[in-house]
Short mmCIF file of C-alpha atoms and ligand atoms in Angstrom, two decimals:
data_model
loop_
_atom_site.label_atom_id
_atom_site.label_comp_id
_atom_site.label_asym_id
_atom_site.label_seq_id
_atom_site.Cartn_x
_atom_site.Cartn_y
_atom_site.Cartn_z
CA MET A 20 0.17 0.34 -0.24
CA ILE A 21 2.96 2.34 1.06
CA LEU A 22 4.60 1.13 -2.29
CA LYS A 23 1.99 1.67 -4.60
CA THR A 24 1.42 4.78 -3.00
CA ALA A 25 4.87 5.97 -3.32
CA LEU A 26 4.65 4.89 -7.31
CA ARG A 27 2.06 7.00 -7.49
CA ALA A 28 3.45 10.17 -6.00
CA VAL A 29 7.23 9.04 -8.18
CA ALA A 30 3.94 9.45 -11.49
CA VAL A 31 2.37 12.50 -10.41
CA ALA A 32 5.19 13.73 -9.93
CA ALA A 33 7.44 13.11 -13.53
CA ALA A 34 3.94 13.83 -14.96
CA VAL A 35 4.45 17.13 -13.82
CA LEU A 36 8.01 17.69 -14.21
CA LEU A 37 8.16 15.88 -17.18
CA PRO A 38 6.79 18.43 -19.89
CA PHE A 39 10.49 20.43 -17.86
CA ALA A 40 12.75 17.92 -18.35
CA PRO A 41 15.86 18.75 -20.16
CA SER A 42 15.00 18.30 -24.34
CA THR A 43 19.37 16.56 -23.80
CA GLY A 44 20.25 14.59 -20.63
CA SER A 45 23.59 16.14 -20.70
CA ALA A 46 25.47 18.81 -19.46
CA GLN A 47 26.00 21.52 -22.48
CA GLU A 48 29.19 24.54 -22.91
CA TRP A 49 27.24 27.41 -24.37
CA ARG A 50 30.13 29.69 -25.58
CA GLY A 51 29.38 33.66 -25.89
CA TRP A 52 30.87 36.20 -26.94
CA ASN A 53 31.53 40.20 -25.95
CA ILE A 54 33.06 42.39 -27.80
CA HIS A 55 33.65 44.63 -24.29
CA ALA A 56 36.32 43.40 -21.00
CA ALA A 57 34.82 41.43 -18.65
CA ASP A 58 33.71 44.87 -15.94
CA TYR A 59 32.17 46.57 -18.66
CA PRO A 60 28.03 46.86 -17.69
CA ASN A 61 27.63 44.82 -20.53
CA GLY A 62 30.12 42.27 -19.93
CA ARG A 63 28.61 42.76 -16.72
CA GLY A 64 24.58 41.60 -18.35
CA LEU A 65 26.37 38.38 -19.92
CA ASP A 66 28.12 37.41 -17.02
CA ARG A 67 24.67 37.75 -15.22
CA PHE A 68 22.92 35.68 -17.82
CA GLY A 69 24.76 32.91 -17.69
CA GLU A 70 25.64 33.03 -14.09
CA LEU A 71 21.41 32.37 -13.38
CA VAL A 72 21.04 29.67 -16.43
CA GLY A 73 23.44 27.56 -14.65
CA GLN A 74 21.88 27.85 -11.28
CA ARG A 75 18.59 27.99 -12.90
CA THR A 76 19.21 24.07 -14.50
CA ASN A 77 21.86 23.19 -11.78
CA ASN A 78 24.21 23.80 -14.47
CA ARG A 79 22.58 21.44 -17.30
CA ILE A 80 23.13 24.57 -18.96
CA ARG A 81 27.06 26.18 -18.14
CA MET A 82 27.35 29.26 -19.92
CA ARG A 83 30.98 30.61 -19.49
CA THR A 84 30.93 34.78 -21.45
CA TYR A 85 35.12 35.03 -24.30
CA HIS A 86 34.53 39.06 -22.88
CA SER A 87 37.05 41.16 -25.35
CA ALA A 88 36.52 40.27 -28.70
CA GLN A 89 38.63 37.16 -27.97
CA LEU A 90 36.32 35.51 -30.26
CA GLY A 91 36.28 37.73 -32.73
CA GLN A 92 34.86 41.38 -34.21
CA GLN A 93 31.39 41.56 -34.54
CA ASP A 94 30.31 40.61 -37.99
CA GLU A 95 32.55 37.65 -37.31
CA ALA A 96 31.80 36.91 -34.01
CA ILE A 97 27.55 37.23 -36.16
CA GLN A 98 28.34 34.86 -38.31
CA GLN A 99 29.82 32.51 -36.10
CA MET A 100 26.59 32.75 -33.80
CA ARG A 101 24.09 31.99 -37.44
CA LEU A 102 26.21 28.72 -38.11
CA GLY A 103 26.28 27.72 -34.56
CA SER A 104 29.30 28.15 -32.97
CA ILE A 105 28.59 30.85 -30.82
CA ASP A 106 26.38 30.50 -28.53
CA PHE A 107 25.07 33.46 -27.21
CA ALA A 108 26.48 36.80 -27.26
CA ASN A 109 25.11 41.44 -27.05
CA PHE A 110 25.69 42.56 -29.65
CA ASN A 111 25.48 46.83 -31.13
CA LEU A 112 22.19 46.31 -33.13
CA SER A 113 24.38 48.17 -36.46
CA PRO A 114 26.39 45.26 -37.77
CA PHE A 115 22.14 44.22 -38.62
CA ASN A 116 21.59 47.08 -40.22
CA ASN A 117 22.38 45.29 -44.12
CA LEU A 118 21.13 41.86 -42.71
CA ALA A 119 17.77 42.62 -40.57
CA PRO A 120 15.75 45.76 -41.50
CA SER A 121 14.54 46.66 -38.71
CA THR A 122 17.30 47.09 -37.33
CA ASN A 123 17.84 50.76 -39.60
CA VAL A 124 14.73 51.73 -37.59
CA VAL A 125 16.46 52.30 -34.77
CA THR A 126 19.48 53.92 -35.51
CA LEU A 127 18.43 56.70 -37.29
CA PRO A 128 20.02 59.72 -35.96
CA PHE A 129 18.17 62.00 -34.29
CA LEU A 130 15.14 59.87 -33.46
CA PHE A 131 14.59 59.01 -29.52
CA ARG A 132 14.19 62.35 -27.09
CA ASP A 133 16.13 60.68 -24.89
CA VAL A 134 16.75 57.10 -22.41
CA ALA A 135 13.52 56.49 -21.43
CA HIS A 136 11.95 56.92 -25.07
CA SER A 137 14.21 54.96 -26.14
CA HIS A 138 13.95 51.79 -23.78
CA ALA A 139 9.55 52.40 -24.74
CA ALA A 140 10.64 51.82 -28.22
CA ILE A 141 12.80 48.63 -28.46
CA ASP A 142 10.62 47.31 -24.98
CA GLY A 143 7.47 47.31 -27.10
CA VAL A 144 6.83 46.97 -30.45
CA ALA A 145 10.17 48.25 -32.36
CA GLY A 146 11.77 45.42 -29.86
CA GLN A 147 9.70 42.52 -31.11
CA GLU A 148 9.61 43.76 -34.73
CA ILE A 149 13.40 43.70 -34.93
CA ALA A 150 13.23 40.50 -33.15
CA ARG A 151 10.96 38.52 -35.70
CA ASP A 152 13.47 40.11 -37.85
CA LEU A 153 17.23 38.58 -36.43
CA GLU A 154 15.36 35.40 -35.94
CA ALA A 155 14.68 34.67 -39.71
CA ILE A 156 18.35 35.26 -40.16
CA GLY A 157 18.89 32.35 -37.51
CA ILE A 158 19.23 35.03 -33.65
CA ILE A 159 17.02 34.85 -31.23
CA ALA A 160 16.28 38.25 -29.23
CA LEU A 161 15.29 37.75 -25.65
CA SER A 162 16.86 40.76 -24.23
CA TRP A 163 17.97 44.75 -24.81
CA PHE A 164 21.11 46.62 -23.50
CA ASP A 165 21.52 50.22 -22.83
CA ALA A 166 24.49 51.53 -25.31
CA GLY A 167 23.71 55.74 -24.23
CA ALA A 168 23.84 57.81 -27.17
CA ARG A 169 27.03 58.23 -29.62
CA SER A 170 28.81 61.04 -30.82
CA ILE A 171 31.53 61.89 -32.54
CA TYR A 172 34.87 62.15 -31.55
CA THR A 173 37.96 63.58 -33.34
CA THR A 174 41.94 64.85 -33.61
CA ARG A 175 41.13 68.11 -34.36
CA PRO A 176 37.28 70.54 -32.19
CA VAL A 177 33.95 70.02 -34.57
CA ARG A 178 31.72 72.52 -33.53
CA THR A 179 29.73 72.35 -36.88
CA PRO A 180 28.64 69.71 -39.93
CA ALA A 181 31.65 72.43 -41.58
CA ASP A 182 34.03 71.94 -39.30
CA LEU A 183 33.06 68.28 -39.87
CA ARG A 184 34.03 68.65 -44.02
CA GLY A 185 35.96 65.64 -45.74
CA MET A 186 37.75 63.99 -42.18
CA LYS A 187 37.81 60.51 -42.21
CA ILE A 188 35.45 59.59 -40.14
CA ARG A 189 35.04 55.45 -38.33
CA VAL A 190 31.57 53.70 -38.40
CA GLN A 191 30.70 50.34 -37.91
CA THR A 192 29.99 47.69 -41.26
CA SER A 193 25.95 49.98 -42.25
CA ASP A 194 25.33 51.18 -45.10
CA LEU A 195 22.76 53.78 -43.04
CA TRP A 196 25.31 54.66 -41.24
CA ILE A 197 28.34 55.34 -44.82
CA ASP A 198 25.73 57.34 -45.24
CA LEU A 199 24.70 59.69 -42.28
CA MET A 200 27.99 59.70 -42.44
CA ARG A 201 28.14 61.26 -45.80
CA ALA A 202 25.07 63.01 -45.34
CA LEU A 203 26.67 65.14 -42.01
CA GLY A 204 29.81 66.09 -45.07
CA ALA A 205 32.65 63.15 -43.41
CA ASN A 206 34.15 61.04 -45.19
CA PRO A 207 33.09 57.99 -43.25
CA THR A 208 35.07 54.96 -42.98
CA PRO A 209 34.09 51.30 -42.06
CA LEU A 210 36.14 49.29 -39.09
CA PRO A 211 36.19 47.03 -36.67
CA PHE A 212 36.25 48.63 -33.33
CA GLY A 213 38.99 46.72 -32.56
CA GLU A 214 40.90 48.75 -35.09
CA VAL A 215 39.78 52.39 -34.67
CA PHE A 216 42.26 52.79 -31.53
CA THR A 217 44.99 52.80 -33.71
CA SER A 218 44.22 53.53 -36.77
CA LEU A 219 43.18 57.22 -34.92
CA GLN A 220 46.78 57.34 -33.68
CA SER A 221 48.45 56.46 -36.50
CA GLY A 222 45.97 58.70 -39.07
CA VAL A 223 43.68 56.24 -40.83
CA ILE A 224 41.44 57.91 -39.24
CA ASP A 225 40.16 62.02 -37.86
CA GLY A 226 38.10 60.34 -35.84
CA ALA A 227 34.46 58.54 -34.63
CA GLU A 228 31.65 58.04 -32.76
CA ASN A 229 30.82 56.51 -29.96
CA ASN A 230 29.27 56.29 -26.41
CA TRP A 231 31.05 58.47 -22.88
CA PRO A 232 32.35 54.50 -22.04
CA SER A 233 33.05 53.07 -25.14
CA TYR A 234 35.00 56.82 -25.70
CA GLU A 235 36.72 55.86 -22.16
CA SER A 236 37.33 52.69 -22.06
CA THR A 237 39.46 51.74 -25.25
CA ARG A 238 40.93 54.89 -24.73
CA HIS A 239 40.33 56.65 -28.15
CA PHE A 240 39.89 59.55 -25.74
CA GLU A 241 44.06 59.70 -25.72
CA VAL A 242 44.65 59.93 -29.72
CA ALA A 243 41.14 62.10 -30.06
CA ARG A 244 41.17 64.95 -27.88
CA PHE A 245 37.55 66.29 -28.72
CA TYR A 246 34.17 65.34 -28.07
CA SER A 247 31.86 66.70 -29.33
CA THR A 248 28.15 65.74 -28.29
CA THR A 249 25.83 65.42 -31.36
CA GLU A 250 24.36 63.26 -29.77
CA HIS A 251 22.94 61.71 -32.95
CA SER A 252 22.13 57.52 -32.57
CA ASN A 253 21.03 55.81 -29.06
CA VAL A 254 21.03 51.98 -31.78
CA PRO A 255 20.73 49.58 -28.74
CA GLU A 256 22.16 46.30 -27.99
CA VAL A 257 20.16 42.38 -27.66
CA LEU A 258 21.11 39.77 -26.06
CA ALA A 259 21.11 37.10 -27.86
CA VAL A 260 21.13 33.46 -27.94
CA SER A 261 22.08 31.30 -31.27
CA ARG A 262 18.53 29.73 -32.94
CA GLN A 263 20.33 26.42 -33.88
CA ARG A 264 20.57 26.23 -29.66
CA TRP A 265 17.04 27.14 -28.84
CA GLN A 266 15.40 25.47 -30.68
CA ARG A 267 16.92 22.96 -28.91
CA LEU A 268 15.56 23.90 -26.18
CA ASN A 269 12.31 22.57 -24.27
CA GLU A 270 9.50 25.82 -23.31
CA ALA A 271 10.66 25.62 -19.80
CA GLU A 272 15.12 25.74 -20.53
CA ARG A 273 13.71 28.96 -22.42
CA ASN A 274 12.01 30.55 -20.34
CA ILE A 275 14.66 30.21 -17.64
CA LEU A 276 16.91 32.20 -20.49
CA ARG A 277 13.91 34.65 -20.93
CA ASP A 278 14.22 35.20 -17.42
CA ALA A 279 17.89 35.67 -17.18
CA ALA A 280 18.39 37.57 -19.62
CA ARG A 281 15.61 40.08 -18.42
CA GLU A 282 17.06 40.63 -14.84
CA ALA A 283 21.01 40.59 -16.46
CA ALA A 284 19.62 43.91 -18.54
CA THR A 285 18.64 45.01 -15.76
CA LEU A 286 21.07 44.61 -13.63
CA GLN A 287 23.24 46.46 -17.60
CA ARG A 288 20.99 49.18 -17.71
CA GLN A 289 21.43 50.10 -14.10
CA LEU A 290 25.90 49.91 -14.11
CA TRP A 291 25.20 51.17 -17.96
CA ALA A 292 23.43 54.90 -15.78
CA GLU A 293 26.52 54.55 -13.16
CA ARG A 294 28.87 53.49 -16.18
CA GLU A 295 28.03 56.50 -18.19
CA VAL A 296 28.07 59.56 -16.02
CA GLN A 297 32.21 57.91 -15.23
CA SER A 298 33.92 57.71 -18.25
CA ARG A 299 33.04 61.47 -19.08
CA GLN A 300 33.95 62.40 -15.48
CA ARG A 301 37.50 59.77 -16.32
CA VAL A 302 38.38 61.39 -19.15
CA VAL A 303 38.02 64.90 -18.90
CA ALA A 304 40.04 64.25 -16.09
CA ALA A 305 42.21 62.83 -18.55
CA GLY A 306 42.20 66.25 -20.37
CA ALA A 307 39.96 65.14 -23.30
CA THR A 308 37.97 68.14 -23.93
CA VAL A 309 34.10 68.09 -25.21
CA ILE A 310 32.52 70.30 -26.51
CA GLU A 311 28.87 71.28 -25.65
CA ILE A 312 26.61 71.38 -28.57
CA THR A 313 23.15 72.93 -27.10
CA ASP A 314 21.97 72.64 -30.89
CA ARG A 315 21.44 70.05 -32.69
CA SER A 316 19.06 71.66 -34.79
CA PRO A 317 21.87 72.28 -37.75
CA TRP A 318 22.93 68.29 -37.57
CA SER A 319 19.68 66.27 -37.70
CA ALA A 320 18.77 69.05 -40.68
CA LEU A 321 20.90 66.99 -42.36
CA MET A 322 19.09 63.86 -42.20
CA ALA A 323 16.11 64.20 -44.01
CA PRO A 324 18.23 61.15 -47.18
CA VAL A 325 18.65 59.39 -44.13
CA TYR A 326 15.09 58.75 -43.64
CA GLU A 327 13.89 59.33 -46.98
CA LYS A 328 16.82 56.10 -47.90
CA TYR A 329 16.20 53.99 -45.05
CA THR A 330 12.47 54.11 -44.31
CA GLY A 331 10.77 56.96 -47.03
CA SER A 332 9.66 53.65 -49.52
CA ASN A 333 8.75 50.91 -47.09
CA PRO A 334 5.62 51.10 -45.07
CA ARG A 335 6.63 48.68 -41.85
CA LEU A 336 9.69 50.47 -41.19
CA SER A 337 7.80 54.42 -42.31
CA ASN A 338 5.72 52.80 -39.70
CA MET A 339 7.84 51.65 -37.15
CA VAL A 340 8.93 55.74 -36.88
CA ARG A 341 5.68 56.60 -36.60
CA GLN A 342 5.28 54.55 -33.58
CA ILE A 343 7.84 55.55 -32.24
CA ARG A 344 7.40 59.26 -32.23
CA GLU A 345 4.04 58.98 -30.98
CA LEU A 346 4.69 56.91 -27.63
CA ARG A 347 5.27 59.01 -24.90
C1 BDP B 20 30.22 50.40 -29.69
C2 BDP B 20 28.68 49.09 -29.09
C3 BDP B 20 29.70 47.64 -29.65
C4 BDP B 20 30.42 48.13 -30.41
C5 BDP B 20 30.71 48.76 -30.72
C6 BDP B 20 31.32 50.16 -32.29
O1 BDP B 20 29.04 48.34 -27.31
O2 BDP B 20 29.47 46.80 -29.13
O3 BDP B 20 30.66 46.69 -31.49
O4 BDP B 20 30.54 50.42 -30.19
O5 BDP B 20 30.88 51.15 -32.78
O6 BDP B 20 29.59 50.83 -28.09
O7 BDP B 20 31.92 49.17 -32.68
#
């Protein structure tokens, strides 16, 4: 009798637990890519993601992040994730511009009013559209990291678009970025992130553009000492996993990953806000000159052709722009 009850209890427990059983019996090792150092907000977010997934799967899914671009530069890492040799990563959305059309929308210059506005967009409809496009190319978006506002920094002072004329400015590999820089009068030079420092040093380029934490952590401020607060783009970042891995997970595991990614993004966003302030202070203390651009209208006025080219003839994308603008 006791045995029967015990057996029944086991059967009931098995029935309840079965849908949550691991999709594969053995432990899995997942390789994660990060372009930044481990102590950068994004590195901390990725490590938290791995920790939570490990805990909640009883270490059946063990995640290890390779920081500081050990597994390659961003464009290569994206290809590797599509092929399934990188399992998870944090990517900026601009390197997807030529692959996933809706990522162009959130890269567009002067689109977001502030951080809250960019969160509302990416945590809402824009994020859903982007996740759909990324899935189609083999990448599953789980949550969104902050990347703050990007501004132009140069080896000579820049106060107006006229000052930028003919200067070689590094951009990420994206047609939109090339057109954006051209529209500002600069000479865009696509280069991997890891080559920017030496290219500035050797004079291959005269400047680049990025947020405060990247300007500081890469030490670009040592070679391009003028940071003009153009704040021309607030392109967000994604915490993603490879579709190949994702397809082999059961629903319970997917939920664990989704929750862990959301919690990691909450941490990253908090750390990001702190790091932006610290990075600005550090570069100023180290002698960088901040050129405050208070009136951005001469800059944004040049952007109409970029909007036209990337969204004008595409109802889906121009609709996204409209929806984002209407967000309050
Ligand atoms: C940083 C992003 C990183 C990009 C880099 C870049 O976090 O993903 O690779 O900019 O400009 O802000 O390439």
